[in-house]
């Protein structure tokens, strides 16, 4: 796709600055609360300064929005940040809900594609070939990864402009359809986040109750009622605690550690109690 810069606000230099920052700084300040959120904000800062340099209040609102949770394959982040810049350029801070929906809705699916293409396949093919050639004493084995890296950097550069041009088309040609698009992206984002619960949280209970010769496993009973009920309960508890004043992510981590210690030893404690009777 050709690089098309028709904007009266963002310049090609601004977009290139965002591209370079995305190459090296997306993982800056990575943490378990926002993951790449802080790095993403630093990446898009040149565009925000250009768009909101004369309005400190809008700049504060934009920064607060960008500091939200974000996590995807770095190579695919260029598409999202490109669309983000275009939407804010065309619609201003009023595009907050749309930007958040696009970021949340795309980061999960693009991460799946990006991890496959740029991590699993890329590393397996490039480094396997390079290692085999290097083992033969051929210096080309050293050059191949460098050439592959340059190719990936070029693809990421094109991704930035593809995302930017696509985002501008979305904002200008489909402005009257942004509401359903935003709603669809939000639903997709919530679906992705919901799917993360059973895949990331893998808590199961070993509690079992014996009545005569029959043994009832509590985990089997819970799975018949609602699969992954315990992981869902842990997430809902965490969400409820984070809504309480004075409970931040750090305190929540210690609460979950204590809860894990108690639940992890619950079966042993119940066995001891049962033995007393």
Short mmCIF file of C-alpha atoms in Angstrom, two decimals:
data_model
loop_
_atom_site.label_atom_id
_atom_site.label_comp_id
_atom_site.label_asym_id
_atom_site.label_seq_id
_atom_site.Cartn_x
_atom_site.Cartn_y
_atom_site.Cartn_z
CA UNK A 1 0.00 0.00 0.00
CA UNK A 2 1.35 3.41 -0.91
CA UNK A 3 2.20 5.79 1.86
CA UNK A 4 -0.41 8.55 1.70
CA UNK A 5 0.07 11.62 3.92
CA UNK A 6 -2.72 14.16 3.38
CA UNK A 7 -3.14 15.21 6.97
CA UNK A 8 -2.96 18.85 8.01
CA UNK A 9 -2.00 17.89 11.54
CA UNK A 10 0.30 14.87 11.64
CA UNK A 11 3.40 14.98 9.50
CA UNK A 12 5.37 12.12 8.03
CA UNK A 13 8.08 12.93 10.55
CA UNK A 14 5.60 12.44 13.42
CA UNK A 15 4.51 9.06 12.07
CA UNK A 16 8.11 7.95 11.52
CA UNK A 17 8.95 8.91 15.11
CA UNK A 18 6.09 6.72 16.29
CA UNK A 19 7.37 3.88 14.10
CA UNK A 20 10.91 4.10 15.54
CA UNK A 21 9.62 4.22 19.10
CA UNK A 22 7.43 1.22 18.40
CA UNK A 23 10.50 -0.70 17.23
CA UNK A 24 12.49 -0.16 20.40
CA UNK A 25 10.26 1.16 23.19
CA UNK A 26 6.92 -0.69 23.20
CA UNK A 27 8.11 -2.91 26.05
CA UNK A 28 9.38 0.04 28.15
CA UNK A 29 7.88 -0.07 31.63
CA UNK A 30 6.28 -3.49 31.07
CA UNK A 31 4.31 -4.50 34.17
CA UNK A 32 1.66 -7.01 35.19
CA UNK A 33 -1.04 -4.35 35.60
CA UNK A 34 -0.91 -2.59 32.22
CA UNK A 35 1.66 -4.81 30.42
CA UNK A 36 2.59 -2.69 27.35
CA UNK A 37 0.29 0.20 28.31
CA UNK A 38 3.08 2.51 29.49
CA UNK A 39 5.28 1.71 26.51
CA UNK A 40 2.37 2.24 24.09
CA UNK A 41 1.79 5.70 25.55
CA UNK A 42 5.45 6.57 25.05
CA UNK A 43 5.29 5.25 21.48
CA UNK A 44 2.33 7.41 20.45
CA UNK A 45 3.52 10.51 22.33
CA UNK A 46 4.90 12.34 19.22
CA UNK A 47 1.44 12.17 17.62
CA UNK A 48 -0.32 13.28 20.81
CA UNK A 49 1.99 16.26 21.19
CA UNK A 50 1.20 17.32 17.64
CA UNK A 51 -2.56 16.88 18.01
CA UNK A 52 -3.08 18.33 21.49
CA UNK A 53 -0.12 20.68 21.96
CA UNK A 54 -2.42 23.70 22.38
CA UNK A 55 -4.93 22.04 24.71
CA UNK A 56 -3.45 20.67 27.99
CA UNK A 57 -6.81 19.31 29.17
CA UNK A 58 -7.31 17.22 26.03
CA UNK A 59 -3.69 16.08 26.32
CA UNK A 60 -4.31 14.85 29.87
CA UNK A 61 -7.45 13.02 28.78
CA UNK A 62 -5.63 11.42 25.84
CA UNK A 63 -2.75 10.29 28.06
CA UNK A 64 -5.13 8.77 30.59
CA UNK A 65 -6.85 6.88 27.77
CA UNK A 66 -3.59 5.61 26.27
CA UNK A 67 -2.28 4.40 29.64
CA UNK A 68 -4.89 1.65 29.67
CA UNK A 69 -4.06 -2.05 29.42
CA UNK A 70 -2.44 -3.10 26.15
CA UNK A 71 -0.64 -6.23 25.06
CA UNK A 72 0.03 -7.67 21.61
CA UNK A 73 2.87 -8.92 19.42
CA UNK A 74 5.18 -5.88 18.92
CA UNK A 75 5.27 -6.36 15.15
CA UNK A 76 1.48 -6.16 14.94
CA UNK A 77 1.22 -3.15 17.24
CA UNK A 78 2.14 -0.91 14.30
CA UNK A 79 -1.26 -1.57 12.71
CA UNK A 80 -3.09 -0.59 15.88
CA UNK A 81 -1.06 2.51 16.69
CA UNK A 82 -1.38 3.62 13.05
CA UNK A 83 -5.19 3.37 13.18
CA UNK A 84 -5.14 5.05 16.60
CA UNK A 85 -3.26 8.07 15.24
CA UNK A 86 -5.63 8.40 12.29
CA UNK A 87 -8.80 8.24 14.39
CA UNK A 88 -7.57 10.84 16.85
CA UNK A 89 -6.36 13.06 14.02
CA UNK A 90 -9.73 13.03 12.24
CA UNK A 91 -12.10 12.96 15.23
CA UNK A 92 -10.04 14.36 18.11
CA UNK A 93 -10.42 13.24 21.70
CA UNK A 94 -14.10 12.54 20.93
CA UNK A 95 -12.88 9.31 19.35
CA UNK A 96 -11.91 7.97 22.80
CA UNK A 97 -14.47 5.15 22.85
CA UNK A 98 -13.66 4.14 19.28
CA UNK A 99 -9.89 4.13 19.92
CA UNK A 100 -10.32 2.04 23.07
CA UNK A 101 -12.60 -0.40 21.24
CA UNK A 102 -10.15 -0.74 18.34
CA UNK A 103 -7.18 -1.29 20.68
CA UNK A 104 -9.02 -3.82 22.83
CA UNK A 105 -10.68 -5.59 19.93
CA UNK A 106 -7.57 -5.98 17.76
CA UNK A 107 -4.76 -6.63 20.21
CA UNK A 108 -5.89 -10.20 20.97
CA UNK A 109 -6.51 -11.49 17.43
CA UNK A 110 -3.42 -9.71 16.06
CA UNK A 111 -1.33 -11.18 18.88
CA UNK A 112 -2.34 -14.67 17.80
CA UNK A 113 -1.40 -13.98 14.18
CA UNK A 114 1.78 -12.11 15.13
CA UNK A 115 3.06 -14.75 17.53
CA UNK A 116 2.65 -17.37 14.82
CA UNK A 117 4.21 -15.39 11.97
CA UNK A 118 6.88 -13.27 13.67
CA UNK A 119 7.92 -15.55 16.53
CA UNK A 120 7.18 -19.22 15.89
CA UNK A 121 7.52 -19.44 12.10
CA UNK A 122 10.06 -16.65 11.70
CA UNK A 123 12.45 -17.94 14.33
CA UNK A 124 12.10 -21.59 13.33
CA UNK A 125 12.81 -20.97 9.66
CA UNK A 126 15.37 -18.16 9.80
CA UNK A 127 17.51 -19.41 12.65
CA UNK A 128 17.33 -23.07 11.65
CA UNK A 129 18.65 -22.24 8.18
CA UNK A 130 21.24 -19.81 9.57
CA UNK A 131 22.45 -22.32 12.18
CA UNK A 132 22.78 -25.10 9.61
CA UNK A 133 24.82 -22.87 7.26
CA UNK A 134 26.97 -21.56 10.13
CA UNK A 135 27.76 -25.12 11.22
CA UNK A 136 29.35 -25.63 7.81
CA UNK A 137 31.71 -22.76 8.57
CA UNK A 138 29.97 -20.44 6.11
CA UNK A 139 29.77 -16.76 7.27
CA UNK A 140 26.49 -16.40 5.38
CA UNK A 141 24.91 -18.02 8.44
CA UNK A 142 25.59 -14.79 10.31
CA UNK A 143 24.23 -12.57 7.55
CA UNK A 144 20.90 -14.35 7.10
CA UNK A 145 19.41 -13.28 10.49
CA UNK A 146 20.53 -9.69 9.83
CA UNK A 147 18.82 -9.65 6.44
CA UNK A 148 15.68 -11.23 7.92
CA UNK A 149 15.67 -8.61 10.70
CA UNK A 150 15.90 -5.82 8.11
CA UNK A 151 12.98 -7.36 6.21
CA UNK A 152 10.86 -7.49 9.36
CA UNK A 153 11.69 -3.86 10.15
CA UNK A 154 10.52 -2.89 6.65
CA UNK A 155 7.28 -4.86 7.10
CA UNK A 156 6.68 -3.14 10.43
CA UNK A 157 7.27 0.23 8.75
CA UNK A 158 4.64 -0.59 6.11
CA UNK A 159 2.27 -1.79 8.83
CA UNK A 160 2.40 1.65 10.46
CA UNK A 161 1.19 3.35 7.29
CA UNK A 162 -1.32 0.62 6.47
CA UNK A 163 -2.86 1.10 9.90
CA UNK A 164 -2.76 4.88 9.54
CA UNK A 165 -4.39 4.97 6.09
CA UNK A 166 -6.99 2.38 7.08
CA UNK A 167 -7.79 4.35 10.22
CA UNK A 168 -8.30 7.54 8.22
CA UNK A 169 -10.65 5.75 5.83
CA UNK A 170 -12.58 4.43 8.81
CA UNK A 171 -12.89 7.91 10.29
CA UNK A 172 -13.77 9.77 7.06
CA UNK A 173 -15.66 7.31 4.86
CA UNK A 174 -17.50 5.44 7.59
CA UNK A 175 -18.02 8.17 10.18
CA UNK A 176 -21.76 7.45 10.38
CA UNK A 177 -21.05 3.76 10.97
CA UNK A 178 -18.53 4.16 13.78
CA UNK A 179 -21.07 3.40 16.50
CA UNK A 180 -21.83 -0.19 15.36
CA UNK A 181 -18.14 -0.73 14.51
CA UNK A 182 -17.19 0.44 18.00
CA UNK A 183 -19.80 -1.82 19.56
CA UNK A 184 -18.61 -4.80 17.50
CA UNK A 185 -14.97 -4.13 18.45
CA UNK A 186 -15.97 -3.84 22.11
CA UNK A 187 -17.80 -7.16 21.97
CA UNK A 188 -14.78 -8.77 20.32
CA UNK A 189 -12.50 -7.30 22.99
CA UNK A 190 -14.69 -8.57 25.82
CA UNK A 191 -14.81 -11.99 24.17
CA UNK A 192 -11.02 -12.09 23.97
CA UNK A 193 -10.65 -11.01 27.60
CA UNK A 194 -13.24 -13.59 28.65
CA UNK A 195 -11.37 -16.32 26.78
CA UNK A 196 -8.20 -15.40 28.65
CA UNK A 197 -9.76 -16.39 31.99
CA UNK A 198 -9.69 -20.21 31.57
CA UNK A 199 -6.45 -20.13 29.57
CA UNK A 200 -4.45 -18.00 32.04
CA UNK A 201 -6.03 -18.96 35.38
CA UNK A 202 -5.78 -22.70 35.82
CA UNK A 203 -6.96 -23.25 39.39
CA UNK A 204 -8.61 -26.59 40.19
CA UNK A 205 -9.61 -28.10 43.50
CA UNK A 206 -8.68 -31.59 44.61
CA UNK A 207 -11.41 -31.75 47.25
CA UNK A 208 -13.38 -35.02 47.21
CA UNK A 209 -16.09 -36.38 49.47
CA UNK A 210 -16.45 -40.07 50.17
CA UNK A 211 -19.76 -41.62 51.17
CA UNK A 212 -19.41 -45.35 51.65
CA UNK A 213 -17.81 -46.71 48.51
CA UNK A 214 -18.76 -43.69 46.40
CA UNK A 215 -16.39 -40.72 45.97
CA UNK A 216 -17.56 -37.33 44.73
CA UNK A 217 -14.90 -35.06 43.23
CA UNK A 218 -15.88 -31.44 43.83
CA UNK A 219 -14.11 -30.27 40.65
CA UNK A 220 -16.17 -32.65 38.49
CA UNK A 221 -19.39 -31.41 40.08
CA UNK A 222 -18.43 -27.74 39.50
CA UNK A 223 -17.48 -28.42 35.87
CA UNK A 224 -20.89 -29.96 35.25
CA UNK A 225 -22.57 -26.83 36.62
CA UNK A 226 -20.27 -24.32 34.87
CA UNK A 227 -16.87 -25.17 33.35
CA UNK A 228 -14.04 -23.04 34.75
CA UNK A 229 -16.25 -21.77 37.56
CA UNK A 230 -13.34 -21.31 39.98
CA UNK A 231 -11.17 -19.22 37.59
CA UNK A 232 -14.22 -17.07 36.83
CA UNK A 233 -14.87 -16.64 40.56
CA UNK A 234 -11.26 -15.54 41.13
CA UNK A 235 -11.53 -12.95 38.34
CA UNK A 236 -14.85 -11.62 39.65
CA UNK A 237 -13.40 -11.40 43.17
CA UNK A 238 -10.37 -9.51 41.82
CA UNK A 239 -12.62 -7.14 39.85
CA UNK A 240 -14.73 -6.49 42.96
CA UNK A 241 -11.67 -5.87 45.14
CA UNK A 242 -10.14 -3.44 42.63
CA UNK A 243 -13.34 -1.40 42.86
CA UNK A 244 -12.82 -0.94 46.58
CA UNK A 245 -11.01 2.14 47.81
CA UNK A 246 -7.50 1.41 49.00
CA UNK A 247 -7.18 -1.80 46.99
CA UNK A 248 -4.70 -1.46 44.15
CA UNK A 249 -3.04 -4.08 41.96
CA UNK A 250 -0.12 -4.58 44.37
CA UNK A 251 -2.40 -5.28 47.33
CA UNK A 252 -4.53 -7.53 45.15
CA UNK A 253 -1.46 -9.64 44.29
CA UNK A 254 -0.75 -10.26 47.99
CA UNK A 255 -4.43 -11.03 48.63
CA UNK A 256 -4.42 -13.62 45.84
CA UNK A 257 -1.16 -15.12 47.14
CA UNK A 258 -2.73 -15.52 50.60
CA UNK A 259 -5.91 -16.91 49.07
CA UNK A 260 -3.87 -19.39 47.02
CA UNK A 261 -2.02 -20.57 50.13
CA UNK A 262 -5.29 -21.12 51.98
CA UNK A 263 -7.07 -22.87 49.11
CA UNK A 264 -3.98 -24.91 48.26
CA UNK A 265 -3.93 -26.38 51.76
CA UNK A 266 -7.70 -26.58 52.21
CA UNK A 267 -7.92 -30.28 51.41
CA UNK A 268 -5.25 -31.14 53.93
CA UNK A 269 -6.93 -29.08 56.65
CA UNK A 270 -10.32 -30.67 55.98
CA UNK A 271 -8.74 -34.14 56.10
CA UNK A 272 -7.24 -33.38 59.51
CA UNK A 273 -10.56 -32.04 60.79
CA UNK A 274 -12.40 -35.09 59.48
CA UNK A 275 -9.90 -37.36 61.19
CA UNK A 276 -10.76 -35.79 64.55
CA UNK A 277 -14.30 -37.04 64.24
#
